[in-house]
Short mmCIF file of C-alpha atoms in Angstrom, two decimals:
data_model
loop_
_atom_site.label_atom_id
_atom_site.label_comp_id
_atom_site.label_asym_id
_atom_site.label_seq_id
_atom_site.Cartn_x
_atom_site.Cartn_y
_atom_site.Cartn_z
CA MET A 1 -81.15 169.03 -24.45
CA SER A 2 -84.91 168.73 -24.87
CA GLN A 3 -86.26 167.12 -28.02
CA PRO A 4 -87.12 169.38 -30.97
CA LYS A 5 -90.76 170.47 -31.33
CA LEU A 6 -91.13 169.27 -34.90
CA VAL A 7 -89.06 166.59 -36.58
CA LEU A 8 -89.20 165.53 -40.22
CA GLN A 9 -87.25 162.38 -41.03
CA ASN A 10 -86.50 161.36 -44.61
CA VAL A 11 -89.79 162.77 -45.80
CA GLY A 12 -90.41 162.27 -49.51
CA LYS A 13 -93.40 162.82 -51.72
CA TRP A 14 -94.14 161.75 -55.24
CA PHE A 15 -97.23 162.01 -57.38
CA GLU A 16 -98.28 159.15 -59.62
CA SER A 17 -99.75 160.11 -62.98
CA ASN A 18 -100.34 157.55 -65.73
CA ARG A 19 -97.24 155.37 -65.48
CA GLU A 20 -95.13 158.40 -64.63
CA SER A 21 -94.00 159.28 -61.16
CA VAL A 22 -93.10 162.89 -60.37
CA GLU A 23 -90.95 163.45 -57.34
CA ALA A 24 -92.00 166.60 -55.48
CA LEU A 25 -90.03 166.26 -52.26
CA SER A 26 -86.90 164.28 -51.66
CA ASP A 27 -85.30 163.25 -48.41
CA ILE A 28 -86.44 166.17 -46.26
CA ASN A 29 -84.86 166.26 -42.81
CA LEU A 30 -85.82 169.08 -40.54
CA GLU A 31 -85.76 169.84 -36.84
CA ILE A 32 -87.59 172.82 -35.49
CA GLU A 33 -87.14 173.88 -31.88
CA GLU A 34 -89.80 174.99 -29.44
CA ASN A 35 -90.57 178.73 -29.89
CA GLU A 36 -88.63 178.87 -33.14
CA LEU A 37 -89.86 181.05 -35.97
CA ALA A 38 -88.73 178.92 -38.89
CA VAL A 39 -89.09 180.07 -42.47
CA ILE A 40 -88.75 177.86 -45.51
CA VAL A 41 -87.86 179.82 -48.62
CA GLY A 42 -87.74 178.40 -52.10
CA PRO A 43 -88.62 179.03 -55.73
CA SER A 44 -92.19 178.44 -56.85
CA GLY A 45 -92.85 174.82 -57.63
CA CYS A 46 -90.22 173.50 -55.24
CA GLY A 47 -92.83 171.68 -53.21
CA LYS A 48 -92.72 173.90 -50.14
CA SER A 49 -96.50 174.10 -49.91
CA THR A 50 -96.69 170.32 -50.23
CA LEU A 51 -94.23 170.07 -47.36
CA LEU A 52 -96.35 172.35 -45.18
CA ASN A 53 -99.51 170.41 -46.10
CA ILE A 54 -97.80 167.22 -44.98
CA VAL A 55 -96.96 168.80 -41.62
CA ALA A 56 -100.58 170.00 -41.38
CA GLY A 57 -101.76 166.45 -42.14
CA LEU A 58 -103.70 167.64 -45.18
CA GLU A 59 -101.49 165.53 -47.45
CA GLN A 60 -99.73 162.25 -46.76
CA ALA A 61 -95.99 161.82 -47.22
CA SER A 62 -94.99 159.00 -49.59
CA CYS A 63 -92.21 158.06 -47.21
CA GLY A 64 -90.62 159.26 -44.01
CA VAL A 65 -92.05 160.39 -40.70
CA VAL A 66 -93.27 163.69 -39.26
CA ARG A 67 -93.35 164.03 -35.48
CA LEU A 68 -94.76 166.83 -33.35
CA ASN A 69 -93.67 166.58 -29.70
CA GLY A 70 -92.57 163.04 -30.51
CA ARG A 71 -96.02 161.97 -31.75
CA GLU A 72 -96.38 160.91 -35.37
CA ILE A 73 -98.62 163.09 -37.56
CA THR A 74 -101.05 161.44 -39.95
CA ALA A 75 -104.10 163.69 -40.03
CA PRO A 76 -105.01 167.35 -39.55
CA GLY A 77 -105.63 168.44 -35.97
CA ALA A 78 -106.20 171.42 -33.75
CA ASP A 79 -102.62 171.16 -32.45
CA ARG A 80 -101.39 172.65 -35.76
CA GLY A 81 -103.13 175.88 -36.68
CA MET A 82 -102.81 177.00 -40.26
CA VAL A 83 -103.04 180.29 -42.13
CA PHE A 84 -103.52 179.90 -45.88
CA GLN A 85 -102.56 182.17 -48.75
CA SER A 86 -106.15 182.24 -49.96
CA TYR A 87 -108.79 183.86 -47.79
CA THR A 88 -110.37 181.14 -45.72
CA LEU A 89 -112.61 183.00 -43.30
CA PHE A 90 -116.08 181.50 -43.15
CA PRO A 91 -118.08 184.22 -44.91
CA TRP A 92 -121.33 183.52 -43.00
CA LEU A 93 -119.67 184.08 -39.62
CA THR A 94 -118.69 187.40 -38.09
CA VAL A 95 -115.07 188.11 -37.15
CA GLN A 96 -115.83 187.07 -33.57
CA GLN A 97 -117.57 183.85 -34.63
CA ASN A 98 -114.74 183.00 -37.01
CA VAL A 99 -112.18 183.35 -34.25
CA GLU A 100 -114.35 181.25 -31.92
CA PHE A 101 -114.85 178.47 -34.49
CA GLY A 102 -112.19 176.06 -33.25
CA LEU A 103 -113.01 176.67 -29.59
CA LYS A 104 -116.70 176.07 -30.21
CA ILE A 105 -115.93 172.71 -31.83
CA LYS A 106 -113.83 171.79 -28.82
CA GLY A 107 -116.82 172.60 -26.60
CA VAL A 108 -115.22 175.51 -24.77
CA HIS A 109 -117.69 177.43 -22.60
CA PRO A 110 -119.27 180.39 -24.51
CA GLU A 111 -118.01 183.03 -22.09
CA GLU A 112 -114.52 181.62 -22.07
CA ARG A 113 -114.32 181.42 -25.86
CA ALA A 114 -115.75 184.94 -26.27
CA ARG A 115 -113.09 186.23 -23.91
CA LYS A 116 -110.32 184.39 -25.76
CA ALA A 117 -111.58 185.56 -29.14
CA ARG A 118 -111.69 189.16 -27.96
CA HIS A 119 -108.12 188.86 -26.73
CA TYR A 120 -106.81 187.61 -30.08
CA ILE A 121 -108.88 190.08 -32.08
CA GLU A 122 -107.26 192.81 -30.02
CA LEU A 123 -103.84 191.24 -30.52
CA VAL A 124 -104.17 191.54 -34.31
CA GLY A 125 -105.50 195.09 -34.00
CA LEU A 126 -109.11 194.51 -35.03
CA THR A 127 -110.95 195.60 -31.91
CA GLY A 128 -114.19 197.19 -33.06
CA PHE A 129 -114.59 194.80 -35.98
CA GLN A 130 -115.93 191.83 -33.96
CA ASP A 131 -119.34 191.92 -35.59
CA ALA A 132 -118.14 192.63 -39.13
CA LEU A 133 -118.73 190.06 -41.87
CA PRO A 134 -115.68 188.96 -43.89
CA LYS A 135 -117.06 190.45 -47.11
CA THR A 136 -116.68 193.92 -45.59
CA LEU A 137 -112.99 193.41 -44.70
CA SER A 138 -109.90 194.17 -46.77
CA GLY A 139 -107.45 191.41 -47.69
CA GLY A 140 -105.03 192.39 -44.93
CA MET A 141 -107.80 192.44 -42.34
CA LYS A 142 -109.00 189.00 -43.44
CA GLN A 143 -105.52 187.60 -42.88
CA ARG A 144 -105.37 189.25 -39.46
CA VAL A 145 -108.57 187.44 -38.53
CA ALA A 146 -107.15 184.20 -39.94
CA ILE A 147 -104.10 184.59 -37.67
CA ALA A 148 -106.32 185.36 -34.66
CA ARG A 149 -108.51 182.35 -35.48
CA ALA A 150 -105.54 180.00 -35.66
CA LEU A 151 -103.97 181.34 -32.43
CA ALA A 152 -107.20 181.43 -30.41
CA ASN A 153 -107.35 177.66 -30.83
CA GLY A 154 -104.16 177.40 -28.76
CA PRO A 155 -102.15 175.32 -31.22
CA GLU A 156 -98.76 173.74 -30.48
CA MET A 157 -97.59 175.17 -33.76
CA LEU A 158 -98.63 177.74 -36.32
CA LEU A 159 -98.24 176.83 -39.99
CA MET A 160 -98.29 179.68 -42.48
CA ASP A 161 -98.47 179.09 -46.21
CA GLU A 162 -97.45 182.35 -47.91
CA PRO A 163 -100.12 184.13 -45.89
CA PHE A 164 -99.23 187.57 -47.23
CA GLY A 165 -98.62 186.48 -50.81
CA ALA A 166 -101.90 187.89 -52.13
CA LEU A 167 -101.47 191.30 -50.49
CA ASP A 168 -100.04 194.47 -51.98
CA ALA A 169 -96.47 195.39 -51.00
CA GLN A 170 -97.35 197.99 -48.39
CA THR A 171 -99.98 195.87 -46.66
CA ARG A 172 -97.55 192.97 -46.76
CA SER A 173 -94.89 194.82 -44.80
CA ILE A 174 -97.50 196.01 -42.29
CA MET A 175 -98.60 192.40 -41.85
CA GLN A 176 -95.00 191.23 -41.41
CA ASP A 177 -94.52 193.73 -38.60
CA LEU A 178 -97.82 192.63 -37.10
CA LEU A 179 -96.78 189.00 -37.19
CA LEU A 180 -93.46 189.89 -35.53
CA SER A 181 -95.17 191.76 -32.72
CA VAL A 182 -97.76 188.98 -32.23
CA TRP A 183 -95.00 186.40 -32.16
CA GLU A 184 -93.03 188.42 -29.59
CA LYS A 185 -96.03 188.15 -27.27
CA GLU A 186 -97.13 184.58 -28.02
CA ARG A 187 -93.85 182.84 -28.88
CA THR A 188 -95.77 180.10 -30.66
CA THR A 189 -93.57 177.83 -32.73
CA VAL A 190 -94.06 178.93 -36.34
CA LEU A 191 -93.33 177.25 -39.64
CA PHE A 192 -93.67 179.86 -42.35
CA ILE A 193 -93.44 179.29 -46.10
CA THR A 194 -92.53 182.00 -48.60
CA HIS A 195 -90.72 182.66 -51.86
CA ASP A 196 -89.89 186.20 -50.72
CA ILE A 197 -86.31 186.32 -49.39
CA ASP A 198 -86.81 189.67 -47.63
CA GLU A 199 -89.79 188.26 -45.79
CA ALA A 200 -87.84 185.16 -44.82
CA VAL A 201 -84.87 187.04 -43.36
CA LEU A 202 -87.03 189.63 -41.63
CA LEU A 203 -89.11 187.04 -39.79
CA ALA A 204 -86.92 184.03 -39.24
CA ASP A 205 -84.75 182.64 -36.50
CA ASN A 206 -83.63 180.15 -39.11
CA VAL A 207 -84.17 180.23 -42.85
CA TYR A 208 -84.34 176.86 -44.56
CA VAL A 209 -83.50 177.20 -48.24
CA MET A 210 -85.18 174.75 -50.56
CA SER A 211 -84.01 173.68 -53.97
CA ARG A 212 -86.07 173.25 -57.09
CA ARG A 213 -87.96 170.05 -57.87
CA PRO A 214 -87.52 167.61 -56.37
CA GLY A 215 -87.53 169.85 -53.33
CA ARG A 216 -84.72 169.33 -50.84
CA ILE A 217 -83.56 171.38 -47.90
CA GLN A 218 -80.38 172.92 -49.30
CA ALA A 219 -79.20 174.85 -46.28
CA LYS A 220 -80.14 176.12 -42.87
CA ILE A 221 -79.17 179.74 -42.35
CA LYS A 222 -79.30 181.21 -38.88
CA VAL A 223 -80.53 184.81 -38.79
CA ASP A 224 -78.60 186.25 -35.88
CA ILE A 225 -80.30 189.61 -35.77
CA SER A 226 -81.64 190.86 -32.46
CA ARG A 227 -85.36 191.15 -31.78
CA PRO A 228 -87.76 192.87 -31.64
CA ARG A 229 -87.51 193.53 -35.34
CA ASP A 230 -89.57 195.46 -37.84
CA HIS A 231 -89.38 196.31 -41.53
CA ARG A 232 -86.80 199.09 -41.00
CA LEU A 233 -84.36 196.24 -40.59
CA THR A 234 -84.56 195.44 -44.31
CA VAL A 235 -82.16 198.29 -45.17
CA SER A 236 -79.52 197.36 -42.59
CA ARG A 237 -76.15 195.88 -43.49
CA GLU A 238 -76.51 192.63 -41.53
CA PHE A 239 -79.87 192.01 -43.19
CA THR A 240 -78.49 192.58 -46.66
CA GLU A 241 -75.60 190.21 -46.08
CA ILE A 242 -77.85 187.33 -45.12
CA LYS A 243 -80.19 188.14 -47.96
CA LYS A 244 -77.30 188.09 -50.41
CA GLU A 245 -76.18 184.70 -49.18
CA ILE A 246 -79.63 183.23 -49.72
CA MET A 247 -80.05 184.93 -53.08
CA GLU A 248 -76.83 183.47 -54.36
CA MET A 249 -77.91 180.03 -53.27
CA LEU A 250 -81.24 180.33 -55.07
CA TRP A 251 -79.69 181.95 -58.14
CA ALA A 252 -77.09 179.27 -58.52
CA GLU A 253 -80.09 176.97 -58.72
CA THR A 254 -81.95 179.06 -61.28
CA ALA A 255 -78.88 179.49 -63.50
CA SER A 256 -78.63 175.75 -63.94
CA VAL A 257 -82.19 175.49 -65.31
CA MET B 1 -122.20 206.70 -45.44
CA SER B 2 -124.83 209.21 -46.61
CA VAL B 3 -122.95 209.63 -49.88
CA LYS B 4 -122.99 205.90 -50.44
CA ARG B 5 -126.69 205.69 -49.71
CA THR B 6 -127.63 208.32 -52.27
CA THR B 7 -125.55 206.65 -54.96
CA MET B 8 -127.19 203.32 -54.08
CA SER B 9 -130.70 204.75 -54.31
CA SER B 10 -129.99 206.60 -57.53
CA TYR B 11 -128.59 203.34 -58.87
CA PHE B 12 -131.85 201.61 -58.04
CA ASN B 13 -133.89 204.46 -59.51
CA GLY B 14 -131.91 204.17 -62.72
CA TYR B 15 -132.37 200.39 -62.64
CA LYS B 16 -136.12 200.63 -62.18
CA LYS B 17 -136.40 203.23 -64.94
CA LEU B 18 -134.57 201.00 -67.39
CA THR B 19 -136.75 198.01 -66.48
CA LEU B 20 -139.87 200.11 -66.90
CA PHE B 21 -138.52 201.35 -70.23
CA THR B 22 -138.18 197.79 -71.54
CA PHE B 23 -141.71 196.81 -70.55
CA LEU B 24 -143.18 200.01 -71.97
CA SER B 25 -141.29 199.50 -75.23
CA ILE B 26 -142.72 196.01 -75.60
CA LEU B 27 -146.21 197.36 -74.91
CA ILE B 28 -145.78 200.19 -77.41
CA VAL B 29 -144.56 197.87 -80.16
CA TRP B 30 -147.41 195.49 -79.37
CA CYS B 31 -149.95 198.34 -79.56
CA ALA B 32 -148.46 199.67 -82.79
CA LEU B 33 -148.48 196.29 -84.50
CA SER B 34 -151.96 195.23 -83.39
CA TYR B 35 -154.03 198.44 -83.42
CA SER B 36 -152.59 199.57 -86.77
CA GLY B 37 -153.64 196.28 -88.33
CA ALA B 38 -150.08 195.63 -89.47
CA VAL B 39 -150.48 192.17 -88.00
CA LYS B 40 -153.89 190.50 -88.38
CA GLU B 41 -155.90 189.93 -85.22
CA VAL B 42 -155.88 186.14 -85.74
CA PHE B 43 -152.14 186.27 -85.18
CA LEU B 44 -151.79 189.03 -82.62
CA PRO B 45 -154.61 190.25 -80.41
CA THR B 46 -154.74 193.87 -79.24
CA PRO B 47 -153.74 194.56 -75.62
CA GLY B 48 -157.31 195.75 -75.11
CA ALA B 49 -158.69 192.39 -76.23
CA VAL B 50 -156.38 190.58 -73.84
CA VAL B 51 -157.45 192.80 -70.93
CA LYS B 52 -161.10 192.19 -71.86
CA ASP B 53 -160.42 188.49 -71.82
CA PHE B 54 -159.04 188.73 -68.30
CA TRP B 55 -162.38 190.18 -67.27
CA GLN B 56 -164.22 187.46 -69.12
CA MET B 57 -162.15 184.76 -67.45
CA HIS B 58 -163.02 186.30 -64.15
CA GLN B 59 -166.72 186.21 -65.01
CA GLU B 60 -166.46 182.60 -66.12
CA GLY B 61 -165.04 182.00 -62.65
CA ILE B 62 -161.79 180.49 -63.89
CA LEU B 63 -159.20 183.25 -63.52
CA ILE B 64 -158.34 182.73 -59.85
CA PRO B 65 -159.11 178.96 -59.57
CA TYR B 66 -157.07 178.07 -62.67
CA THR B 67 -154.18 180.24 -61.57
CA LEU B 68 -154.22 178.69 -58.10
CA ALA B 69 -154.46 175.17 -59.56
CA SER B 70 -151.37 175.84 -61.67
CA ILE B 71 -149.41 177.44 -58.83
CA TYR B 72 -150.27 174.42 -56.68
CA ARG B 73 -149.04 171.93 -59.30
CA VAL B 74 -145.87 173.82 -60.07
CA MET B 75 -144.98 174.31 -56.43
CA VAL B 76 -145.66 170.73 -55.31
CA GLY B 77 -143.90 169.18 -58.31
CA TRP B 78 -140.91 171.46 -57.96
CA SER B 79 -140.74 171.02 -54.17
CA MET B 80 -140.64 167.25 -54.65
CA ALA B 81 -137.69 167.75 -57.00
CA VAL B 82 -135.94 170.02 -54.48
CA ILE B 83 -136.43 167.65 -51.54
CA VAL B 84 -134.85 164.76 -53.43
CA ALA B 85 -132.31 166.67 -55.51
CA VAL B 86 -130.61 168.76 -52.82
CA PRO B 87 -129.36 165.87 -50.63
CA ILE B 88 -128.43 163.69 -53.62
CA GLY B 89 -126.71 166.62 -55.31
CA MET B 90 -124.71 167.40 -52.16
CA LEU B 91 -123.65 163.76 -51.98
CA ILE B 92 -122.59 163.60 -55.63
CA GLY B 93 -120.63 166.82 -55.26
CA THR B 94 -118.68 165.57 -52.27
CA SER B 95 -118.27 161.83 -52.72
CA LYS B 96 -116.73 159.96 -55.65
CA THR B 97 -118.76 156.89 -54.70
CA ALA B 98 -122.04 158.80 -54.88
CA GLU B 99 -120.90 160.38 -58.12
CA ALA B 100 -120.26 156.95 -59.68
CA LEU B 101 -123.58 155.64 -58.39
CA PHE B 102 -125.82 158.49 -59.52
CA GLU B 103 -124.28 160.81 -62.04
CA PRO B 104 -124.13 158.65 -65.20
CA ALA B 105 -127.73 157.55 -64.64
CA ILE B 106 -128.82 161.16 -64.19
CA ASP B 107 -126.90 162.26 -67.27
CA PHE B 108 -128.82 159.61 -69.20
CA ALA B 109 -132.18 160.58 -67.78
CA ARG B 110 -131.85 164.32 -68.19
CA TYR B 111 -131.70 164.06 -71.97
CA LEU B 112 -135.00 162.21 -72.18
CA PRO B 113 -137.76 164.49 -73.47
CA VAL B 114 -140.38 164.87 -70.77
CA VAL B 115 -143.18 165.26 -73.36
CA ALA B 116 -142.43 161.76 -74.57
CA MET B 117 -142.90 160.43 -71.06
CA VAL B 118 -146.41 161.84 -70.64
CA PRO B 119 -148.09 158.57 -71.74
CA LEU B 120 -145.97 156.61 -69.28
CA THR B 121 -146.78 158.94 -66.41
CA LEU B 122 -150.48 158.54 -67.20
CA LEU B 123 -150.06 154.78 -67.15
CA TYR B 124 -148.11 154.76 -63.87
CA PHE B 125 -149.63 157.64 -61.94
CA GLY B 126 -153.13 157.98 -63.32
CA ILE B 127 -154.89 161.13 -64.37
CA GLY B 128 -154.90 163.03 -61.08
CA ASP B 129 -152.66 165.78 -59.76
CA LEU B 130 -149.92 163.28 -58.92
CA GLN B 131 -149.24 162.80 -62.63
CA LYS B 132 -148.94 166.60 -63.03
CA PHE B 133 -146.48 166.74 -60.12
CA ILE B 134 -144.43 163.95 -61.66
CA ILE B 135 -144.14 165.77 -65.00
CA ILE B 136 -142.86 168.91 -63.30
CA PHE B 137 -140.61 166.78 -61.12
CA LEU B 138 -139.11 165.07 -64.18
CA GLY B 139 -138.62 168.41 -65.89
CA THR B 140 -136.59 169.92 -63.07
CA PHE B 141 -135.13 167.15 -60.92
CA PHE B 142 -132.26 165.92 -63.12
CA GLN B 143 -130.97 169.38 -63.93
CA LEU B 144 -131.27 170.46 -60.33
CA VAL B 145 -129.25 167.49 -59.02
CA LEU B 146 -126.37 168.34 -61.33
CA MET B 147 -126.50 172.03 -60.47
CA ILE B 148 -126.44 171.28 -56.73
CA SER B 149 -123.59 168.79 -57.12
CA ASP B 150 -121.63 171.46 -58.99
CA VAL B 151 -122.26 173.93 -56.19
CA ALA B 152 -121.05 171.50 -53.53
CA ALA B 153 -118.00 170.48 -55.57
CA ASN B 154 -117.02 174.10 -56.10
CA VAL B 155 -116.87 175.09 -52.43
CA PRO B 156 -113.25 176.27 -52.05
CA LYS B 157 -111.10 173.37 -50.81
CA ASP B 158 -109.10 175.69 -48.56
CA LEU B 159 -112.27 176.53 -46.64
CA LEU B 160 -112.70 172.83 -45.80
CA ARG B 161 -109.01 172.45 -45.06
CA ALA B 162 -109.07 175.46 -42.76
CA ALA B 163 -111.88 173.82 -40.80
CA ALA B 164 -109.86 170.60 -40.55
CA THR B 165 -106.82 172.46 -39.17
CA LEU B 166 -109.12 174.06 -36.58
CA GLY B 167 -109.94 170.59 -35.33
CA SER B 168 -113.25 169.83 -37.01
CA ASN B 169 -113.94 166.23 -38.00
CA LYS B 170 -115.48 165.17 -41.32
CA TRP B 171 -119.09 165.47 -40.22
CA GLN B 172 -118.48 168.83 -38.51
CA THR B 173 -116.80 170.14 -41.66
CA TYR B 174 -119.77 168.94 -43.70
CA ARG B 175 -122.35 170.47 -41.40
CA LEU B 176 -120.58 173.64 -40.29
CA VAL B 177 -118.69 174.56 -43.46
CA LEU B 178 -119.77 172.71 -46.60
CA MET B 179 -123.50 173.20 -46.10
CA PRO B 180 -123.49 176.91 -45.31
CA ALA B 181 -120.86 177.53 -48.01
CA SER B 182 -123.17 175.85 -50.54
CA LEU B 183 -126.23 177.88 -49.59
CA PRO B 184 -125.81 180.85 -51.97
CA GLY B 185 -125.31 178.49 -54.92
CA ILE B 186 -128.25 176.36 -53.84
CA MET B 187 -130.48 179.43 -53.68
CA ASP B 188 -129.40 180.37 -57.21
CA SER B 189 -130.15 176.87 -58.49
CA LEU B 190 -133.58 176.92 -56.86
CA ARG B 191 -134.41 180.26 -58.43
CA ILE B 192 -133.44 179.05 -61.88
CA THR B 193 -135.20 175.68 -61.69
CA VAL B 194 -138.46 177.08 -60.33
CA GLY B 195 -138.59 179.03 -63.57
CA TRP B 196 -138.17 175.80 -65.53
CA ALA B 197 -140.96 174.27 -63.49
CA TRP B 198 -143.30 176.92 -64.90
CA THR B 199 -142.25 176.06 -68.44
CA TYR B 200 -143.29 172.44 -67.84
CA LEU B 201 -146.76 173.48 -66.71
CA VAL B 202 -148.30 173.20 -70.17
CA VAL B 203 -146.76 169.76 -70.63
CA ALA B 204 -148.15 168.74 -67.26
CA GLU B 205 -151.64 169.90 -68.15
CA LEU B 206 -151.44 168.53 -71.70
CA VAL B 207 -153.56 165.46 -71.01
CA ALA B 208 -156.27 164.65 -68.51
CA ALA B 209 -156.48 168.08 -66.94
CA ASN B 210 -159.67 170.04 -66.44
CA SER B 211 -158.24 173.11 -64.78
CA GLY B 212 -155.10 175.20 -64.82
CA LEU B 213 -153.48 177.81 -67.04
CA GLY B 214 -151.80 175.23 -69.26
CA TYR B 215 -155.12 173.47 -69.76
CA MET B 216 -156.75 176.80 -70.58
CA ILE B 217 -154.09 177.66 -73.17
CA LEU B 218 -154.39 174.26 -74.81
CA ARG B 219 -158.16 174.57 -75.01
CA ALA B 220 -157.93 178.10 -76.38
CA GLN B 221 -155.62 176.73 -79.06
CA ARG B 222 -158.35 174.38 -80.24
CA PHE B 223 -160.75 177.31 -80.72
CA LEU B 224 -158.02 179.63 -82.00
CA ALA B 225 -158.92 181.97 -79.14
CA ILE B 226 -155.69 183.88 -79.55
CA ASP B 227 -156.50 186.55 -76.95
CA ARG B 228 -156.98 183.86 -74.31
CA ILE B 229 -153.64 182.24 -75.18
CA PHE B 230 -152.02 185.61 -74.68
CA ALA B 231 -153.86 186.15 -71.42
CA GLY B 232 -152.61 182.78 -70.16
CA LEU B 233 -149.05 183.58 -71.20
CA VAL B 234 -149.18 186.98 -69.51
CA ILE B 235 -150.31 185.38 -66.23
CA ILE B 236 -147.56 182.75 -66.36
CA GLY B 237 -145.00 185.43 -67.18
CA LEU B 238 -146.13 187.60 -64.29
CA LEU B 239 -146.10 184.67 -61.88
CA GLY B 240 -142.59 183.82 -63.06
CA LEU B 241 -141.47 187.39 -62.50
CA ILE B 242 -142.97 187.44 -59.01
CA THR B 243 -141.35 184.10 -58.15
CA ASP B 244 -138.00 185.39 -59.33
CA TYR B 245 -138.21 188.51 -57.21
CA PHE B 246 -139.39 186.47 -54.27
CA PHE B 247 -136.29 184.27 -54.56
CA LYS B 248 -133.97 187.24 -54.84
CA TRP B 249 -135.56 188.64 -51.70
CA LEU B 250 -135.31 185.27 -49.94
CA THR B 251 -131.64 184.95 -50.94
CA ASN B 252 -130.92 188.32 -49.38
CA LEU B 253 -132.69 187.15 -46.26
CA ILE B 254 -131.03 183.73 -45.95
CA VAL B 255 -127.48 184.48 -47.11
CA PRO B 256 -126.93 188.20 -46.46
CA TRP B 257 -123.24 187.38 -46.01
CA SER B 258 -122.78 186.22 -49.59
CA GLU B 259 -120.36 188.28 -51.69
CA LYS B 260 -123.01 188.51 -54.40
CA VAL B 261 -125.70 189.95 -52.14
CA GLY B 262 -125.96 193.72 -51.85
CA GLY B 263 -123.83 194.50 -54.89
CA GLN B 264 -120.31 195.83 -54.99
#
């Protein structure tokens, strides 16, 4: 068998604050396969964003190793695209220029990067908005551009930190369907963080359930539901069963607090 | 679109009307108090007297030259402050080392009263225009540095992180993200401090000046020429207003993408 795309080995993280040490992550072991859509679900404050930041290279693990394609990760890089919960489009750049940002830094030829950007803008359904400035876009549209921007860069992996968390419920489910259809076409390996169990089950090949502080991976739950999927799935029996399993796991946690 | 445009223009009409209302009210109260004799003329000149004094200043040949002399001093002194403060402010806002090096010293200096430093500036820089520039520089520089450092420090961290995950190195993030993201805040800081520069004009022309609006006001004070003091204040006020509008216009031009520009 080929090696996993992303491997986390005994990753731990603690924060030092005047003579006190707070443990945020403890002994995280994770293996994510090529083309997997992996979702980590956990209660707020379980350190799941910290975990994603470590994979992105934006934060350093206190112990343990993170490897992408066998190479150790220590700093942020273009091989791991990221979509944040907050809106991170560069407000002085148009949609097109935002999507081209990473390619321009890499020195990709202007025609080539314009072509690529157009492709990804179309993929997220924003054709016609190339020249719009971010301040004229809705929250959902901004996140579409953020996804296009991350993908246009051709990353090995896409990291998503509750990207739909700030959106209203209806826009959120539209965005989930969009992500599913984009992923069907691109098959980029995705590591997605959320506290929304529905979102986790709908999207994931595997749901990794995290426990409260210090965050640990409690269980890996395989979501054996056929693709392509969309939000209509959320009322099906198989969906509800998996959801119930995860809910009970998280509730058992909450009850003990 | 057409609906939006009419509401926008009616909004601006309403805005202009209200502004005009305020200025007219001030003028009416001024007229009422001065022409009625409710306030003696030694304390408050009539608007007519002030207008007459404008004409007299013009005939004395000082209206335009003094105004230009003051504009020149304010602009050079303030520009010196901007040229030094913007890079240092950006550094303080983004580097702990720079913060430790500069900020405590600036916090100390910014509480020093500039008026008290006039004798020193005369001693160090002589009695020419350079001393006037230095006074205006001292009045605006320290505040401006701190405002700029605040602007740079408040650029959303996720914007910088997003750039890093797109493959940009530190310098690229600085140049391509931090600097443009700071621009709207920098423009705001410039607009506010250029106003302060005008308030330091009188201090700058306090000693060893023989031209300028501040000099004129100080001399009028000696002769209790109250109408001339008012005339000087009106000119400074108008210049301030024009500068402010100029900066608002410039901000629209330079950072049209800013969320603040163009209203909601």
